[in-house]
mmCIF file of C-alpha atoms and ligand atoms in Angstrom:
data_model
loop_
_atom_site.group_PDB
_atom_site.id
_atom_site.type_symbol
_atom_site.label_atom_id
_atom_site.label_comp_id
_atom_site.label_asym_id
_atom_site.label_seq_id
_atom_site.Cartn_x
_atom_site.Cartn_y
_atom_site.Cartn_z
ATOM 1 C CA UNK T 108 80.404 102.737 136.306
ATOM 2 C CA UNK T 109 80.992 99.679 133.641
ATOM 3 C CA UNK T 110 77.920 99.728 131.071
ATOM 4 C CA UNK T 111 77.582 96.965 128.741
ATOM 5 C CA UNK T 112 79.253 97.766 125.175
ATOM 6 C CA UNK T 113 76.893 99.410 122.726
ATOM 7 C CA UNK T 114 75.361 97.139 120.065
ATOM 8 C CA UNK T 115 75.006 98.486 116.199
ATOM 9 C CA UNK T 116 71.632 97.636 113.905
ATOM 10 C CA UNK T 117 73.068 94.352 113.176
ATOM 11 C CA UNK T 118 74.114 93.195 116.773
ATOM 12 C CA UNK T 119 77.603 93.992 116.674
ATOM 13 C CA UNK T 120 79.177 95.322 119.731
ATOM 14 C CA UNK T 121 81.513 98.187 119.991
ATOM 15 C CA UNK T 122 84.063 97.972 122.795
ATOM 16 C CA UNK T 123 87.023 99.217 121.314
ATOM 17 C CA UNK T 124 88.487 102.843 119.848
ATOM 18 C CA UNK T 125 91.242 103.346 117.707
ATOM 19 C CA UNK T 126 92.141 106.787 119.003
ATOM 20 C CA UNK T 127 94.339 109.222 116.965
ATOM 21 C CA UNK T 128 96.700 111.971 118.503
ATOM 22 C CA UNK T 129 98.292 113.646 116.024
ATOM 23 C CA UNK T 130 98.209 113.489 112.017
ATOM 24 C CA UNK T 131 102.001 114.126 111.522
ATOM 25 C CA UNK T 132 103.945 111.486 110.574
ATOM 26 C CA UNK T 133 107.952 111.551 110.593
ATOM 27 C CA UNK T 134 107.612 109.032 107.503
ATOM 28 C CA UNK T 135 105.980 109.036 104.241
ATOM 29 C CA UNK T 136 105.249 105.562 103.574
ATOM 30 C CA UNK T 137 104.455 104.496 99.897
ATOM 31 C CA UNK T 138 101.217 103.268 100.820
ATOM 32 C CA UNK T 139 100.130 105.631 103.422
ATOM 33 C CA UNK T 140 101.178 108.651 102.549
ATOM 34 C CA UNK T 141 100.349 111.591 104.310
ATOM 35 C CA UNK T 142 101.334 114.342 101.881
ATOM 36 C CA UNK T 143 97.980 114.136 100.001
ATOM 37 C CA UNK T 144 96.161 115.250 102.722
ATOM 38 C CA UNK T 145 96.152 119.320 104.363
ATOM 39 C CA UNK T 146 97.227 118.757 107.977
ATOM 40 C CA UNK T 147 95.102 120.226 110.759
ATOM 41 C CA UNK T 148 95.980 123.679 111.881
ATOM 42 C CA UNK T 149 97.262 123.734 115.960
ATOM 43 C CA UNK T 150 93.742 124.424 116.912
ATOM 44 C CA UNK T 151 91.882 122.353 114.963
ATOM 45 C CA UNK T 152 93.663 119.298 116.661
ATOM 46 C CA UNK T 153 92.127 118.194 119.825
ATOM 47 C CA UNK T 154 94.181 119.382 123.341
ATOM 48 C CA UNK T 155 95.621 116.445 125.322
ATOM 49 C CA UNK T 156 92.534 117.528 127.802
ATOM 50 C CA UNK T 157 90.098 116.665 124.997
ATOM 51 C CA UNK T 158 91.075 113.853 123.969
ATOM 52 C CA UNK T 159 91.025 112.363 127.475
ATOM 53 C CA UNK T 160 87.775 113.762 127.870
ATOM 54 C CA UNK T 161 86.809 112.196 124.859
ATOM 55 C CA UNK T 162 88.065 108.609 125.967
ATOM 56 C CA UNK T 163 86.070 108.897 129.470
ATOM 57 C CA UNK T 164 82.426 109.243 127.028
ATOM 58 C CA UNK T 165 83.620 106.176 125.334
ATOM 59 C CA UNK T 166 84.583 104.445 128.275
ATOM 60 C CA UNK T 167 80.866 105.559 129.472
ATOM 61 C CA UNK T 168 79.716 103.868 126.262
ATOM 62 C CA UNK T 169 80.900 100.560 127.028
ATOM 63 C CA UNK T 170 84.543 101.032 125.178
ATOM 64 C CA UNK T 171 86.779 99.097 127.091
ATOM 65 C CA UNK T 172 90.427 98.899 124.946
ATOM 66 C CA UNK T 173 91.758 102.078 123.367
ATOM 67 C CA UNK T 174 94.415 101.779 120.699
ATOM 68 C CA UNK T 175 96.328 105.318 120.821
ATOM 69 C CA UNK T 176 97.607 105.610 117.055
ATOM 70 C CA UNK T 177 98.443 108.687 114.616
ATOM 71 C CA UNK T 178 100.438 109.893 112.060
ATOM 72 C CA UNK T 179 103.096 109.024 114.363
ATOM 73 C CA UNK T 180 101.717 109.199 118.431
ATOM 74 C CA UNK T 181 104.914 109.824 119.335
ATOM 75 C CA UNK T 182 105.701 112.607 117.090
ATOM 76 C CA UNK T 183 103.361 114.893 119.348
ATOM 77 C CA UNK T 184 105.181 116.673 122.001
ATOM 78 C CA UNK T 185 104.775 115.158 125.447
ATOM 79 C CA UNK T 186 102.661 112.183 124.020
ATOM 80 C CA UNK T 187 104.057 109.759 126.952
ATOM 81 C CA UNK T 188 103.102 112.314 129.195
ATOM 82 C CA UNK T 189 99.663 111.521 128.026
ATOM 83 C CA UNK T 190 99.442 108.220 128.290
ATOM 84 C CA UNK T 191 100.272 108.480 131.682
ATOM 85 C CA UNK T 192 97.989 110.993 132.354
ATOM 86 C CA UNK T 193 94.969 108.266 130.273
ATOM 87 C CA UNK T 194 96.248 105.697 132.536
ATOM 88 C CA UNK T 195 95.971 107.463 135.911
ATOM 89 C CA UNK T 196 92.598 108.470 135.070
ATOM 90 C CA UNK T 197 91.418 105.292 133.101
ATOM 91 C CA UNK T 198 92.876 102.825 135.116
ATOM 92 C CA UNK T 199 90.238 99.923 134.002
ATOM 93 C CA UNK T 200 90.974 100.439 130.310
ATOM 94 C CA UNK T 201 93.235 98.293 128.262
ATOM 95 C CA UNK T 202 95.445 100.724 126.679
ATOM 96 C CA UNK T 203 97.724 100.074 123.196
ATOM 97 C CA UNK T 204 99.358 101.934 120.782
ATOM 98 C CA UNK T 205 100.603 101.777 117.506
ATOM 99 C CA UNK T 206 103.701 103.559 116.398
ATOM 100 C CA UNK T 207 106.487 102.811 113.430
ATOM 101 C CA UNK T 208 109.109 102.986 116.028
ATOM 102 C CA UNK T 209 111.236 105.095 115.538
ATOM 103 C CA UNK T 210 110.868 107.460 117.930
ATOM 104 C CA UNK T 211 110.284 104.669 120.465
ATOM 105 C CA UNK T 212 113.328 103.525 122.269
ATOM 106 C CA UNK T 213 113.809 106.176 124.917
ATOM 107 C CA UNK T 214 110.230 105.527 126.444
ATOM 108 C CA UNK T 215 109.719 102.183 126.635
ATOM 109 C CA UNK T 216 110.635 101.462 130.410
ATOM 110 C CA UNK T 217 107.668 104.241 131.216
ATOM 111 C CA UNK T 218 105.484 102.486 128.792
ATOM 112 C CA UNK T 219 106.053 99.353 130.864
ATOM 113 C CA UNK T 220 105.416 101.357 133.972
ATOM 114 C CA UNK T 221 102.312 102.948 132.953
ATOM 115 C CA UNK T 222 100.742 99.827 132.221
ATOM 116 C CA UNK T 223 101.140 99.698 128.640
ATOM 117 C CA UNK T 224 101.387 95.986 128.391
ATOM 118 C CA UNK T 225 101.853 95.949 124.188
ATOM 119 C CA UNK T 226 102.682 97.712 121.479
ATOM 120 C CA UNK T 227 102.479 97.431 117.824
ATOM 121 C CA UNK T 228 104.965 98.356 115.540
ATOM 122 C CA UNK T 229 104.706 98.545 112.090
ATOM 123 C CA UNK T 230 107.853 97.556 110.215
ATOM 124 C CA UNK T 231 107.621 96.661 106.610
ATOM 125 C CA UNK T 232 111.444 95.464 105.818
ATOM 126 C CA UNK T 233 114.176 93.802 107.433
ATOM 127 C CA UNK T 234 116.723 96.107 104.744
ATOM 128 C CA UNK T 235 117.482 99.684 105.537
ATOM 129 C CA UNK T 236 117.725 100.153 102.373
ATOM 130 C CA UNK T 237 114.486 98.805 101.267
ATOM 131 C CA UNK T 238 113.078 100.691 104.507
ATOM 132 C CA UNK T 239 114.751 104.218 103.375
ATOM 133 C CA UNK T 240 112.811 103.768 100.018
ATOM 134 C CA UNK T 241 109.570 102.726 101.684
ATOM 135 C CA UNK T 242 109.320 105.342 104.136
ATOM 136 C CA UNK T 243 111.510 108.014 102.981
ATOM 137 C CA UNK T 244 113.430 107.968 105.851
ATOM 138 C CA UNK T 245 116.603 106.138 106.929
ATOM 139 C CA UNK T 246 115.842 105.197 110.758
ATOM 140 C CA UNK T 247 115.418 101.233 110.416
ATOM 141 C CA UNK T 248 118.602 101.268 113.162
ATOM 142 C CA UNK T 249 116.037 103.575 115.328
ATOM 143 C CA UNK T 250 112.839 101.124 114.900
ATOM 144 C CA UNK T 251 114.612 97.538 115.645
ATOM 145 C CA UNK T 252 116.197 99.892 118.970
ATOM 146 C CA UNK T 253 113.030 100.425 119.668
ATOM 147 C CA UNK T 254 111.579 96.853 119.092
ATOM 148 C CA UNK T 255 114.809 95.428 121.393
ATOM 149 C CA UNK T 256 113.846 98.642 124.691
ATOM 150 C CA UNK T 257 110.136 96.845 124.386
ATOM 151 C CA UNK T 258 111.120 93.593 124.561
ATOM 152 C CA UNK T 259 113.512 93.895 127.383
ATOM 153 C CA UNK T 260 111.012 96.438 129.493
ATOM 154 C CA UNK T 261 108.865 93.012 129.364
ATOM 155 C CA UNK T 262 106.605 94.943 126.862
ATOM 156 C CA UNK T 263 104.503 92.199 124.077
ATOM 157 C CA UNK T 264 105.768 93.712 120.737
ATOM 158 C CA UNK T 265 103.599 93.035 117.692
ATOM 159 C CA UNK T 266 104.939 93.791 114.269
ATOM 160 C CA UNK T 267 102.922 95.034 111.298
ATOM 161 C CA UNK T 268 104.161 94.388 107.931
ATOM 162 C CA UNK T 269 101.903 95.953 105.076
ATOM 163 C CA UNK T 270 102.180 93.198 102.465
ATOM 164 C CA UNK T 271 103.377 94.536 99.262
ATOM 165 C CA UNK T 272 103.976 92.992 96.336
ATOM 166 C CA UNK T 273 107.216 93.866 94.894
ATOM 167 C CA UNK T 274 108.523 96.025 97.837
ATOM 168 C CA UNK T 275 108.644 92.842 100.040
ATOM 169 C CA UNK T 276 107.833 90.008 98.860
ATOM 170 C CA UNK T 277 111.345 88.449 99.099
ATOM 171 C CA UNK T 278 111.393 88.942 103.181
ATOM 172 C CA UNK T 279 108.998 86.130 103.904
ATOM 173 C CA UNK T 280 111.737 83.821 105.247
ATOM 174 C CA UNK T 281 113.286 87.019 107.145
ATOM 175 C CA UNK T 282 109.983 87.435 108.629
ATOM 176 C CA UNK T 283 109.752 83.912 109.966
ATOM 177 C CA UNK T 284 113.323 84.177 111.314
ATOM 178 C CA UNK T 285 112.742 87.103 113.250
ATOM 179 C CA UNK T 286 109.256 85.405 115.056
ATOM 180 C CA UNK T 287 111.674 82.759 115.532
ATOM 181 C CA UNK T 288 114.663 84.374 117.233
ATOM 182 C CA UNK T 289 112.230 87.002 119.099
ATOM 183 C CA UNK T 290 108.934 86.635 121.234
ATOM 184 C CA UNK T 291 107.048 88.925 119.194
ATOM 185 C CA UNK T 292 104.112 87.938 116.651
ATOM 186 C CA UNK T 293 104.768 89.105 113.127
ATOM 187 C CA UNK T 294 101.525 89.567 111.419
ATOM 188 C CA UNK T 295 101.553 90.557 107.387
ATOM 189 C CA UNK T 296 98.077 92.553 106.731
ATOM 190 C CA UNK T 297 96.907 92.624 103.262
ATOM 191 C CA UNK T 298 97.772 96.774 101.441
ATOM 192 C CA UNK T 299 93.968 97.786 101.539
ATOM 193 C CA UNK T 300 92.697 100.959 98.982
ATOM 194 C CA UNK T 301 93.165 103.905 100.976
ATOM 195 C CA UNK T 302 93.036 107.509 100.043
ATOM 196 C CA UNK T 303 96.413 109.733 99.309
ATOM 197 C CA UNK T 304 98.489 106.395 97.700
ATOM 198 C CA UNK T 305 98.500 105.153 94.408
ATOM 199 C CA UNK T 306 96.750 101.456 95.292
ATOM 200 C CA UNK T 307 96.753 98.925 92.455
ATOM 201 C CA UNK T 308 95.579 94.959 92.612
ATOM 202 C CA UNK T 309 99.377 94.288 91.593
ATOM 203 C CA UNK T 310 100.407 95.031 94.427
ATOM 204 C CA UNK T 311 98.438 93.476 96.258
ATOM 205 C CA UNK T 312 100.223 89.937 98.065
ATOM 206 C CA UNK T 313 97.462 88.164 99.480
ATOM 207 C CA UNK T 314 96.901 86.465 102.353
ATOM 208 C CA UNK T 315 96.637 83.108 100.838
ATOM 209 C CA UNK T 316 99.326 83.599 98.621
ATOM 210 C CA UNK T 317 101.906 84.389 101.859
ATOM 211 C CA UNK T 318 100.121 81.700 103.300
ATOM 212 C CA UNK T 319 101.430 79.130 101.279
ATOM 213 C CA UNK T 320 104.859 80.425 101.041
ATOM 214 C CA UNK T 321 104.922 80.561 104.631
ATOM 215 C CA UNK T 322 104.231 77.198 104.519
ATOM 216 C CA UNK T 323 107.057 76.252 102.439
ATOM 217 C CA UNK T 324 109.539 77.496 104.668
ATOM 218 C CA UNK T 325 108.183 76.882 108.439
ATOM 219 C CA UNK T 326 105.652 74.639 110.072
ATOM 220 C CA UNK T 327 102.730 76.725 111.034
ATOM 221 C CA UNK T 328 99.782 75.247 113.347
ATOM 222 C CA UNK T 329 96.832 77.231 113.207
ATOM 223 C CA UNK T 330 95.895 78.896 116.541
ATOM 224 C CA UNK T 331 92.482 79.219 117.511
ATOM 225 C CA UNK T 332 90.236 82.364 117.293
ATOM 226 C CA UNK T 333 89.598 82.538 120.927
ATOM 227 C CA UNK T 334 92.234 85.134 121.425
ATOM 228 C CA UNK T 335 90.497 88.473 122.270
ATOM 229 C CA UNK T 336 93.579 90.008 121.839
ATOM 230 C CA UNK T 337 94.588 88.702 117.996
ATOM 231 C CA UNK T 338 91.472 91.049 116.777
ATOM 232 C CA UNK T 339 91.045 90.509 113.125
ATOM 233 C CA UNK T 340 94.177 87.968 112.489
ATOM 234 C CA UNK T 341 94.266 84.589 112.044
ATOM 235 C CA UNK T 342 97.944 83.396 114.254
ATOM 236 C CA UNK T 343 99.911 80.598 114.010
ATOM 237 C CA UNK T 344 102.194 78.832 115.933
ATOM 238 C CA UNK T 345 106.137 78.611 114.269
ATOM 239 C CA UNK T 346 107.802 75.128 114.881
ATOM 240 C CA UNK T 347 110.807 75.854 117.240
ATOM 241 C CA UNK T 348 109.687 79.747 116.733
ATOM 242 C CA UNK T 349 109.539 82.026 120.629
ATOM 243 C CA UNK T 350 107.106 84.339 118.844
ATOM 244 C CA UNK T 351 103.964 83.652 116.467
ATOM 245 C CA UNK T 352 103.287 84.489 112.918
ATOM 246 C CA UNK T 353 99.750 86.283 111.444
ATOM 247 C CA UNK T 354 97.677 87.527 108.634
ATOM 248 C CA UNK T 355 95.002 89.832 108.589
ATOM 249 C CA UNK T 356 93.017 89.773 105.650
ATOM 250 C CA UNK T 357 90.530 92.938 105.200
ATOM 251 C CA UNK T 358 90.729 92.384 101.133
ATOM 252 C CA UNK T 359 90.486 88.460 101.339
ATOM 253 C CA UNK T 360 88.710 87.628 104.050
ATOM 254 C CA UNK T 361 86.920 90.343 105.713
ATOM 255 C CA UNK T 362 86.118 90.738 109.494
ATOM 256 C CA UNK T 363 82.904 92.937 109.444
ATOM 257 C CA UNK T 364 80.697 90.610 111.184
ATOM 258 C CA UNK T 365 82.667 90.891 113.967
ATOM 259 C CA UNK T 366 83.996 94.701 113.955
ATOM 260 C CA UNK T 367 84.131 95.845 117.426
ATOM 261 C CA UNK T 368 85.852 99.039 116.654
ATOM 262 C CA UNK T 369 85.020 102.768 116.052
ATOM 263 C CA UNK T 370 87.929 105.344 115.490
ATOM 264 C CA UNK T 371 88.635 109.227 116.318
ATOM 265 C CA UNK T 372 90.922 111.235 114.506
ATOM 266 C CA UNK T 373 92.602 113.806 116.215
ATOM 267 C CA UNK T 374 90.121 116.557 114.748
ATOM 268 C CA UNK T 375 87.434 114.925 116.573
ATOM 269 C CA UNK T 376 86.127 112.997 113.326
ATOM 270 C CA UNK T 377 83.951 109.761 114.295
ATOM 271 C CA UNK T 378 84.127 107.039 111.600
ATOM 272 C CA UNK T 379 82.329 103.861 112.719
ATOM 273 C CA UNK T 380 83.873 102.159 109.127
ATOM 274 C CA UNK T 381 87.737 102.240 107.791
ATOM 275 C CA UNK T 382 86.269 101.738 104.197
ATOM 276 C CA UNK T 383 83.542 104.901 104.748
ATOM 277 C CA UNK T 384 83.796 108.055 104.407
ATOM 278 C CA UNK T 385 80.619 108.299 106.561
ATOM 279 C CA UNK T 386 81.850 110.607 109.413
ATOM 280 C CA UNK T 387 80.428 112.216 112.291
ATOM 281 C CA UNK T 388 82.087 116.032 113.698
ATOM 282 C CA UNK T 389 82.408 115.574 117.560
ATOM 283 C CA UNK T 390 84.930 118.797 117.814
ATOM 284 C CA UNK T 391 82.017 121.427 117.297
ATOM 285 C CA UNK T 392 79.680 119.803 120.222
ATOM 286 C CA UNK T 393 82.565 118.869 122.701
ATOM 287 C CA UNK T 394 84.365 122.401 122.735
ATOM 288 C CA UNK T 395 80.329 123.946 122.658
ATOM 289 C CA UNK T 396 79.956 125.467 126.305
ATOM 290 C CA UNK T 397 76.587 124.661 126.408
ATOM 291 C CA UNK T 398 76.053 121.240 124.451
ATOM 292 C CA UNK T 399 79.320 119.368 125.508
ATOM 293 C CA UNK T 400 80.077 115.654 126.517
ATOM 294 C CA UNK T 401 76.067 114.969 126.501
ATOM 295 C CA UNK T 402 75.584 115.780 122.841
ATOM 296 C CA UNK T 403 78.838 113.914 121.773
ATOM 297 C CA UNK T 404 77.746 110.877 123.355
ATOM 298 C CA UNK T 405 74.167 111.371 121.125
ATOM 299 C CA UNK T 406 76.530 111.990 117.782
ATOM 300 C CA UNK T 407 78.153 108.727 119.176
ATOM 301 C CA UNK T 408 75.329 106.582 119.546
ATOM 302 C CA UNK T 409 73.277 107.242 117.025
ATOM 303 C CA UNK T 410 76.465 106.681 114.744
ATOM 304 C CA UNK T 411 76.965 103.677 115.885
ATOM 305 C CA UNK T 412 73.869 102.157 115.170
ATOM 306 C CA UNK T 413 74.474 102.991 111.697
ATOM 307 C CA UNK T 414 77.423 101.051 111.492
ATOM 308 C CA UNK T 415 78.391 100.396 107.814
ATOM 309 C CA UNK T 416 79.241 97.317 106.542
ATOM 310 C CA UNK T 417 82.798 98.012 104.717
ATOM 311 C CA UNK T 418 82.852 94.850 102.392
ATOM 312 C CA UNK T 419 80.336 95.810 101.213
ATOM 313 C CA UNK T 420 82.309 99.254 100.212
ATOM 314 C CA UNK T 421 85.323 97.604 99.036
ATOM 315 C CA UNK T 422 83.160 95.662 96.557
ATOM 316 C CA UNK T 423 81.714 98.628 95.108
ATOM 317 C CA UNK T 424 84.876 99.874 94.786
ATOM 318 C CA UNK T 425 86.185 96.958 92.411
ATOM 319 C CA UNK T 426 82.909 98.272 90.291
ATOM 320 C CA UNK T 427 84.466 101.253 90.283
ATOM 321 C CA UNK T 428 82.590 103.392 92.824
ATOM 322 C CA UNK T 429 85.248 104.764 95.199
ATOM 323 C CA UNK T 430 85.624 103.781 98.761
ATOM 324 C CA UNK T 431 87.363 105.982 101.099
ATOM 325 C CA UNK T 432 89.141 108.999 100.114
ATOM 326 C CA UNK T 433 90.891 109.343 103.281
ATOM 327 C CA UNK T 434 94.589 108.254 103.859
ATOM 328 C CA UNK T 435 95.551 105.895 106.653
ATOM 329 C CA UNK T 436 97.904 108.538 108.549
ATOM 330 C CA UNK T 437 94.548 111.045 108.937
ATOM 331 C CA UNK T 438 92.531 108.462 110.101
ATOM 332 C CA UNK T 439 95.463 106.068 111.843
ATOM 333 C CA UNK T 440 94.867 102.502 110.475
HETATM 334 N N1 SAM P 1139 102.426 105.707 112.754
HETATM 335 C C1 SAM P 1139 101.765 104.634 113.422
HETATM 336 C C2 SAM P 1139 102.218 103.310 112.873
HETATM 337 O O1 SAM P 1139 103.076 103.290 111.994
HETATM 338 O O2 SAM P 1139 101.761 102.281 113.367
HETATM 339 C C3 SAM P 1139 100.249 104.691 113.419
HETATM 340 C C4 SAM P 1139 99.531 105.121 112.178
HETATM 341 S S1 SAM P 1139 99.670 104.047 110.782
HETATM 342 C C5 SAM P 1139 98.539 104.852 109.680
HETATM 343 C C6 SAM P 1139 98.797 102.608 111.307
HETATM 344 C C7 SAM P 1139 98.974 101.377 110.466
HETATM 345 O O3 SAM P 1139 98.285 101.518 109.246
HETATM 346 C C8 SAM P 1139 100.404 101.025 110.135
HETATM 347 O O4 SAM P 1139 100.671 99.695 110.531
HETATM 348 C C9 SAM P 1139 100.430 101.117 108.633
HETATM 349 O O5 SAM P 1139 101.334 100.219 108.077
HETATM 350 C C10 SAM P 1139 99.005 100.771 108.290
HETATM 351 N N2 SAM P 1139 98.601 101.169 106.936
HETATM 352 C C11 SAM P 1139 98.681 102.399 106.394
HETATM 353 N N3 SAM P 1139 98.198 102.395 105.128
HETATM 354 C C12 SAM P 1139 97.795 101.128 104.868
HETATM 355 C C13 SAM P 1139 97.202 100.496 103.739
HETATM 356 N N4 SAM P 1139 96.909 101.163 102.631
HETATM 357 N N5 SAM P 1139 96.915 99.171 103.830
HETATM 358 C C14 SAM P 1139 97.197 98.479 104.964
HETATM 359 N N6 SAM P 1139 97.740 99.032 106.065
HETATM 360 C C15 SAM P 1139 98.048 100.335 106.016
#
């Protein structure tokens, strides 16, 4: 039965979970890199049977979207499988992924038939060579495959671009080309401080920095916030463009007043906060045969109401007091 979404301390709802399959990654992206942190052994990794279990609680709890990400989702055998196996039993639940697309081609048609109705792709470079030295990994062919199967299985296609000075900088007018030749929103999101990669403010191309370029080389009209679906970015409309262009701003311009999102690693970790490394172990209680799906939901509510504020983090962390420790491919983004 549909519950209301939960509310945190300071009145922010929760309705949507950023749910992780798998921390393997076929790439090793500059910025993300996984190689810092010890993989989960095969048991220590939640069973397909779990994690749908665990997505029924938070649909209980008021979650209504679920954002299947990774390491790479699809680098876990039979993860389409799963998602039609989530959408059979969560039929009411908007369900996304994110994936770097390479592995994404052959499955989009059943992605489209399972009710998948968008994806995100993160794709940093329009050069294969610039992509081989990002990710470590020459499949750029195998990623823009993959963007073309969504697009003609009717699928929305978002792209991700981490925004990184010096890596791509120069691709702003390739950017704006592509959201103009293609019905897909290109959104830039600003390289945040994450554990396992080697962040500096250098690198850092901000939001109102791309902003202006942007603005040198297309017309952009600001679209309105009303967009449930644009989450934390700020769109805007390209003159003559089929698709839309985007920032999202964590560094710049944060969006913790209105954070409606929790996220579950494929261990079973809770974090209510990207930028803490305040976490909660569900694994223990949900494989327990006698404490199970009623003590997870406690560990999940009572997390919840603690909900940190991450600017806050990310603040102290210019003083020099650390923010989280954790890469982006263990949590997934
Ligand atoms: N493999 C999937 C993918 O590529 O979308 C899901 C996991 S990946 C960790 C999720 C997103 O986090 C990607 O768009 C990636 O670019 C982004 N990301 C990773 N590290 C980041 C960082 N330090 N700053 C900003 N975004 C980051």
């Amino acid at each position: 039965m549909p519950v209301a979404p939960l509310a945190d301390d300071k009145g922010r709802c929760v309705s949507y979970l950023r749910l992780s399959v798998t921390d393997h990654c076929n790439l090793r992206c500059l910025y993300c890199d996984g190689r810092m942190s010890q993989r989960l052994s095969h048991f220590d990794v939640l069973r397909y049977e779990e994690l749908l279990d665990l997505m029924g609680l938070a649909s209980d709890l008021g979650i209504r979207k679920v954002r299947l990400t990774g390491g790479e989702p699809f680098a876990r055998r039979d993860f389409m499988e799963f998602i039609e196996r989530a959408r059979a039993r969560f039929p009411a639940l908007a369900l996304r992924l994110t994936t770097n697309g390479t592995l994404l081609a052959p499955f989009a048609a059943r992605l489209a038939a399972a009710g998948v109705d968008r994806v995100n792709i993160s794709l940093d470079t329009l050069s294969r060579a610039t992509f081989a030295r990002v990710t470590g990994q020459d499949l750029y062919d195998e990623v823009r495959r993959g963007i073309a199967a969504c697009l003609e299985a009717g699928l929305g296609v978002k792209i991700n671009a981490v925004a990184l000075r010096g890596v791509n900088d120069q691709e702003l007018g390739g950017f704006l080309d592509l959201a103009r030749a293609l019905p897909v929103d290109v959104r830039f999101i600003e390289y945040m401080p994450m554990g396992g990669a080697a962040w500096s403010p250098e690198q850092v191309w901000s939001a109102a920095d791309i902003l202006a370029e942007a603005g040198r080389l297309a017309t952009l009209t600001p679209l309105p916030r009303d967009d449930a679906d644009a989450g934390p970015a700020q769109m805007y409309a390209i003159d003559g463009g089929r698709g839309r262009f985007g920032l999202i701003t964590p560094l710049s311009n944060h969006f913790c007043a209105s954070c409606n999102r929790l996220r579950i690693t494929c261990g079973g970790v809770l974090r209510t906060c990207l930028f803490s490394d305040r976490t909660y172990r569900l694994r223990p209680a949900l494989r327990h045969p006698k404490l199970g799906p009623g003590q997870v939901a406690r560990i999940m509510r009572l997390a919840l109401r603690k909900k940190p504020v991450g600017a806050e983090l990310l603040a102290a962390r210019r003083a020099g007091q650390g923010v989280s420790l954790t890469s982006m491919s263990s949590i997934g983004g």
